[in-house]
Amino acid sequence: MPSFDIVSKVDPQTLENAVNTAQKELQTRYDLRDTKGGMELNKKDNTILLSSENSMRVKALEDILLGRIVKQGIDGTALDFSAEEQASGQLIKKLIKVRAGVDKEAGRKITKAIKDAKVKVEVQMQDDQMRVSAKKIDDLQAAIAVLRRTDIGQPLQFVNMKS
């Protein structure tokens, strides 16, 4: 039975390169030259910590980071900017999570989008990925087309196509 998997991954090396180039840009920008803090990538937790003296500079750090991530070819929706800024001594810190894996909320959106399109496929949630199977490959391709048009809120990759 033909099937494929839906995953949401960010290449860790590409992410590290984007953060490193953003750090270099931070050092060369005149308006941010004497800024305390900066940005740090935590590979283990898959997070990026931004810190600066005020919220305006933290916003500038966000813009630099997002620009570099997009230039490296990573989808901007892979970053979760929803966390609130927290004061820590003289610095304001913001923790940005890098989305990896398809969570339950995104899984529901994917399943709803496919069912609303009335594509004859079966969708199963498996840990942090989803398996879509059908009797015909054409139905799988129709499901991929539906998901590419739908905004799930995070980048999706379609892998492991089996016929």
PDB file of C-alpha atoms in Angstrom:
ATOM      1  CA  MET A   1       0.000   0.000   0.000  1.00  0.00           C
ATOM      2  CA  PRO A   2       1.574   3.349  -1.024  1.00  0.00           C
ATOM      3  CA  SER A   3       2.442   5.732   1.792  1.00  0.00           C
ATOM      4  CA  PHE A   4       4.603   8.683   2.831  1.00  0.00           C
ATOM      5  CA  ASP A   5       5.566  10.380   6.088  1.00  0.00           C
ATOM      6  CA  ILE A   6       4.990  13.993   7.093  1.00  0.00           C
ATOM      7  CA  VAL A   7       7.782  15.375   9.286  1.00  0.00           C
ATOM      8  CA  SER A   8       8.901  18.771  10.477  1.00  0.00           C
ATOM      9  CA  LYS A   9      12.692  18.983  10.834  1.00  0.00           C
ATOM     10  CA  VAL A  10      15.342  21.664  10.775  1.00  0.00           C
ATOM     11  CA  ASP A  11      18.873  20.698   9.778  1.00  0.00           C
ATOM     12  CA  PRO A  12      20.977  21.366  12.914  1.00  0.00           C
ATOM     13  CA  GLN A  13      24.101  22.316  10.956  1.00  0.00           C
ATOM     14  CA  THR A  14      22.209  24.841   8.830  1.00  0.00           C
ATOM     15  CA  LEU A  15      20.614  26.288  11.973  1.00  0.00           C
ATOM     16  CA  GLU A  16      24.032  26.615  13.617  1.00  0.00           C
ATOM     17  CA  ASN A  17      25.414  28.343  10.517  1.00  0.00           C
ATOM     18  CA  ALA A  18      22.491  30.801  10.531  1.00  0.00           C
ATOM     19  CA  VAL A  19      23.023  31.636  14.219  1.00  0.00           C
ATOM     20  CA  ASN A  20      26.777  32.058  13.706  1.00  0.00           C
ATOM     21  CA  THR A  21      26.313  34.448  10.779  1.00  0.00           C
ATOM     22  CA  ALA A  22      23.703  36.364  12.791  1.00  0.00           C
ATOM     23  CA  GLN A  23      26.219  36.697  15.637  1.00  0.00           C
ATOM     24  CA  LYS A  24      28.829  38.044  13.205  1.00  0.00           C
ATOM     25  CA  GLU A  25      26.318  40.550  11.848  1.00  0.00           C
ATOM     26  CA  LEU A  26      25.503  41.580  15.423  1.00  0.00           C
ATOM     27  CA  GLN A  27      29.172  42.410  16.032  1.00  0.00           C
ATOM     28  CA  THR A  28      29.453  44.526  12.880  1.00  0.00           C
ATOM     29  CA  ARG A  29      26.198  46.513  13.190  1.00  0.00           C
ATOM     30  CA  TYR A  30      26.892  50.041  14.366  1.00  0.00           C
ATOM     31  CA  ASP A  31      23.636  50.458  16.301  1.00  0.00           C
ATOM     32  CA  LEU A  32      24.210  47.204  18.220  1.00  0.00           C
ATOM     33  CA  ARG A  33      27.995  47.354  18.609  1.00  0.00           C
ATOM     34  CA  ASP A  34      28.165  48.100  22.368  1.00  0.00           C
ATOM     35  CA  THR A  35      25.257  45.834  23.255  1.00  0.00           C
ATOM     36  CA  LYS A  36      25.679  43.463  26.159  1.00  0.00           C
ATOM     37  CA  GLY A  37      24.274  39.993  25.662  1.00  0.00           C
ATOM     38  CA  GLY A  38      23.736  38.446  22.261  1.00  0.00           C
ATOM     39  CA  MET A  39      22.365  35.163  20.970  1.00  0.00           C
ATOM     40  CA  GLU A  40      23.203  31.623  21.940  1.00  0.00           C
ATOM     41  CA  LEU A  41      22.135  28.356  20.339  1.00  0.00           C
ATOM     42  CA  ASN A  42      21.408  25.440  22.664  1.00  0.00           C
ATOM     43  CA  LYS A  43      21.623  22.358  20.446  1.00  0.00           C
ATOM     44  CA  LYS A  44      20.496  19.987  23.175  1.00  0.00           C
ATOM     45  CA  ASP A  45      17.190  21.782  23.900  1.00  0.00           C
ATOM     46  CA  ASN A  46      16.840  23.086  20.327  1.00  0.00           C
ATOM     47  CA  THR A  47      16.416  26.678  21.532  1.00  0.00           C
ATOM     48  CA  ILE A  48      17.983  30.067  20.871  1.00  0.00           C
ATOM     49  CA  LEU A  49      18.445  32.562  23.719  1.00  0.00           C
ATOM     50  CA  LEU A  50      18.414  36.267  22.834  1.00  0.00           C
ATOM     51  CA  SER A  51      19.535  38.788  25.444  1.00  0.00           C
ATOM     52  CA  SER A  52      20.051  42.554  25.424  1.00  0.00           C
ATOM     53  CA  GLU A  53      19.572  45.697  27.539  1.00  0.00           C
ATOM     54  CA  ASN A  54      16.112  46.648  26.291  1.00  0.00           C
ATOM     55  CA  SER A  55      13.216  45.153  24.396  1.00  0.00           C
ATOM     56  CA  MET A  56      13.890  47.252  21.293  1.00  0.00           C
ATOM     57  CA  ARG A  57      17.312  45.655  20.885  1.00  0.00           C
ATOM     58  CA  VAL A  58      15.866  42.190  21.526  1.00  0.00           C
ATOM     59  CA  LYS A  59      13.430  42.881  18.663  1.00  0.00           C
ATOM     60  CA  ALA A  60      16.395  43.903  16.468  1.00  0.00           C
ATOM     61  CA  LEU A  61      18.118  40.613  17.388  1.00  0.00           C
ATOM     62  CA  GLU A  62      14.954  38.744  16.364  1.00  0.00           C
ATOM     63  CA  ASP A  63      14.941  40.507  12.991  1.00  0.00           C
ATOM     64  CA  ILE A  64      18.629  39.723  12.381  1.00  0.00           C
ATOM     65  CA  LEU A  65      18.127  36.075  13.337  1.00  0.00           C
ATOM     66  CA  LEU A  66      15.020  35.652  11.195  1.00  0.00           C
ATOM     67  CA  GLY A  67      16.739  37.240   8.201  1.00  0.00           C
ATOM     68  CA  ARG A  68      19.738  34.939   8.505  1.00  0.00           C
ATOM     69  CA  ILE A  69      17.570  31.854   8.975  1.00  0.00           C
ATOM     70  CA  VAL A  70      15.597  32.630   5.820  1.00  0.00           C
ATOM     71  CA  LYS A  71      18.808  33.286   3.853  1.00  0.00           C
ATOM     72  CA  GLN A  72      20.108  29.866   4.927  1.00  0.00           C
ATOM     73  CA  GLY A  73      17.008  28.251   3.418  1.00  0.00           C
ATOM     74  CA  ILE A  74      15.171  27.423   6.646  1.00  0.00           C
ATOM     75  CA  ASP A  75      11.465  28.275   6.770  1.00  0.00           C
ATOM     76  CA  GLY A  76      10.814  31.173   9.161  1.00  0.00           C
ATOM     77  CA  THR A  77       7.856  29.376  10.713  1.00  0.00           C
ATOM     78  CA  ALA A  78      10.304  26.874  12.237  1.00  0.00           C
ATOM     79  CA  LEU A  79      10.986  29.429  14.988  1.00  0.00           C
ATOM     80  CA  ASP A  80       8.480  30.010  17.774  1.00  0.00           C
ATOM     81  CA  PHE A  81       8.682  33.695  18.783  1.00  0.00           C
ATOM     82  CA  SER A  82       5.646  33.482  21.084  1.00  0.00           C
ATOM     83  CA  ALA A  83       7.608  33.344  24.364  1.00  0.00           C
ATOM     84  CA  GLU A  84       7.508  36.485  26.498  1.00  0.00           C
ATOM     85  CA  GLU A  85      10.596  38.541  27.282  1.00  0.00           C
ATOM     86  CA  GLN A  86      11.909  38.118  30.831  1.00  0.00           C
ATOM     87  CA  ALA A  87      14.016  40.547  32.808  1.00  0.00           C
ATOM     88  CA  SER A  88      17.136  38.999  34.304  1.00  0.00           C
ATOM     89  CA  GLY A  89      19.279  41.514  36.156  1.00  0.00           C
ATOM     90  CA  GLN A  90      20.252  44.252  33.701  1.00  0.00           C
ATOM     91  CA  LEU A  91      19.409  42.148  30.640  1.00  0.00           C
ATOM     92  CA  ILE A  92      16.144  41.193  28.995  1.00  0.00           C
ATOM     93  CA  LYS A  93      16.113  37.612  27.749  1.00  0.00           C
ATOM     94  CA  LYS A  94      13.879  35.853  25.264  1.00  0.00           C
ATOM     95  CA  LEU A  95      13.908  32.125  24.600  1.00  0.00           C
ATOM     96  CA  ILE A  96      13.025  31.101  21.035  1.00  0.00           C
ATOM     97  CA  LYS A  97      12.120  27.471  20.431  1.00  0.00           C
ATOM     98  CA  VAL A  98      12.948  25.740  17.167  1.00  0.00           C
ATOM     99  CA  ARG A  99       9.981  23.631  16.158  1.00  0.00           C
ATOM    100  CA  ALA A 100      10.857  20.020  15.465  1.00  0.00           C
ATOM    101  CA  GLY A 101       8.362  17.244  14.939  1.00  0.00           C
ATOM    102  CA  VAL A 102       4.658  17.378  14.264  1.00  0.00           C
ATOM    103  CA  ASP A 103       2.843  18.088  17.539  1.00  0.00           C
ATOM    104  CA  LYS A 104      -0.760  17.121  18.287  1.00  0.00           C
ATOM    105  CA  GLU A 105      -2.205  20.516  17.344  1.00  0.00           C
ATOM    106  CA  ALA A 106      -0.456  20.502  13.955  1.00  0.00           C
ATOM    107  CA  GLY A 107      -1.520  16.881  13.504  1.00  0.00           C
ATOM    108  CA  ARG A 108      -5.151  17.851  13.992  1.00  0.00           C
ATOM    109  CA  LYS A 109      -4.805  20.654  11.429  1.00  0.00           C
ATOM    110  CA  ILE A 110      -3.218  18.269   8.925  1.00  0.00           C
ATOM    111  CA  THR A 111      -5.924  15.649   9.417  1.00  0.00           C
ATOM    112  CA  LYS A 112      -8.690  18.263   9.158  1.00  0.00           C
ATOM    113  CA  ALA A 113      -7.216  19.746   5.959  1.00  0.00           C
ATOM    114  CA  ILE A 114      -7.010  16.342   4.307  1.00  0.00           C
ATOM    115  CA  LYS A 115     -10.518  15.316   5.374  1.00  0.00           C
ATOM    116  CA  ASP A 116     -11.999  18.640   4.241  1.00  0.00           C
ATOM    117  CA  ALA A 117     -10.440  18.110   0.802  1.00  0.00           C
ATOM    118  CA  LYS A 118     -12.132  14.689   0.634  1.00  0.00           C
ATOM    119  CA  VAL A 119      -8.952  12.924  -0.452  1.00  0.00           C
ATOM    120  CA  LYS A 120      -9.200   9.148  -0.024  1.00  0.00           C
ATOM    121  CA  VAL A 121      -6.228   8.611   2.306  1.00  0.00           C
ATOM    122  CA  GLU A 122      -5.660   7.365   5.838  1.00  0.00           C
ATOM    123  CA  VAL A 123      -3.702   9.535   8.262  1.00  0.00           C
ATOM    124  CA  GLN A 124      -2.011   8.102  11.353  1.00  0.00           C
ATOM    125  CA  MET A 125      -0.063   9.957  14.055  1.00  0.00           C
ATOM    126  CA  GLN A 126       3.253   8.280  14.953  1.00  0.00           C
ATOM    127  CA  ASP A 127       5.215  10.068  17.711  1.00  0.00           C
ATOM    128  CA  ASP A 128       6.486  13.280  16.070  1.00  0.00           C
ATOM    129  CA  GLN A 129       5.531  12.386  12.494  1.00  0.00           C
ATOM    130  CA  MET A 130       2.452  11.349  10.550  1.00  0.00           C
ATOM    131  CA  ARG A 131       2.003   8.505   8.079  1.00  0.00           C
ATOM    132  CA  VAL A 132      -0.372   8.971   5.161  1.00  0.00           C
ATOM    133  CA  SER A 133      -1.380   5.901   3.162  1.00  0.00           C
ATOM    134  CA  ALA A 134      -3.747   5.294   0.251  1.00  0.00           C
ATOM    135  CA  LYS A 135      -4.573   2.753  -2.425  1.00  0.00           C
ATOM    136  CA  LYS A 136      -3.240   4.950  -5.237  1.00  0.00           C
ATOM    137  CA  ILE A 137      -0.185   7.170  -5.496  1.00  0.00           C
ATOM    138  CA  ASP A 138      -2.358   9.840  -7.144  1.00  0.00           C
ATOM    139  CA  ASP A 139      -4.329  10.195  -3.900  1.00  0.00           C
ATOM    140  CA  LEU A 140      -1.070  10.683  -1.984  1.00  0.00           C
ATOM    141  CA  GLN A 141       0.037  13.371  -4.416  1.00  0.00           C
ATOM    142  CA  ALA A 142      -3.334  15.088  -4.026  1.00  0.00           C
ATOM    143  CA  ALA A 143      -2.872  15.034  -0.231  1.00  0.00           C
ATOM    144  CA  ILE A 144       0.589  16.601  -0.583  1.00  0.00           C
ATOM    145  CA  ALA A 145      -0.863  19.317  -2.843  1.00  0.00           C
ATOM    146  CA  VAL A 146      -3.589  20.065  -0.277  1.00  0.00           C
ATOM    147  CA  LEU A 147      -1.045  20.330   2.550  1.00  0.00           C
ATOM    148  CA  ARG A 148       1.243  22.629   0.555  1.00  0.00           C
ATOM    149  CA  ARG A 149      -1.669  25.054   0.089  1.00  0.00           C
ATOM    150  CA  THR A 150      -2.661  24.875   3.765  1.00  0.00           C
ATOM    151  CA  ASP A 151      -0.989  26.960   6.471  1.00  0.00           C
ATOM    152  CA  ILE A 152      -0.240  24.572   9.335  1.00  0.00           C
ATOM    153  CA  GLY A 153       1.965  26.993  11.253  1.00  0.00           C
ATOM    154  CA  GLN A 154       5.214  25.099  10.849  1.00  0.00           C
ATOM    155  CA  PRO A 155       7.287  23.817   7.931  1.00  0.00           C
ATOM    156  CA  LEU A 156       6.429  20.344   6.677  1.00  0.00           C
ATOM    157  CA  GLN A 157       8.546  17.890   4.707  1.00  0.00           C
ATOM    158  CA  PHE A 158       7.183  14.872   2.878  1.00  0.00           C
ATOM    159  CA  VAL A 159       9.589  11.940   3.105  1.00  0.00           C
ATOM    160  CA  ASN A 160       9.791   8.185   2.773  1.00  0.00           C
ATOM    161  CA  MET A 161       7.427   7.819  -0.218  1.00  0.00           C
ATOM    162  CA  LYS A 162       6.748   4.134  -0.809  1.00  0.00           C
ATOM    163  CA  SER A 163       4.753   2.638  -3.615  1.00  0.00           C
TER     164      SER A 163
END
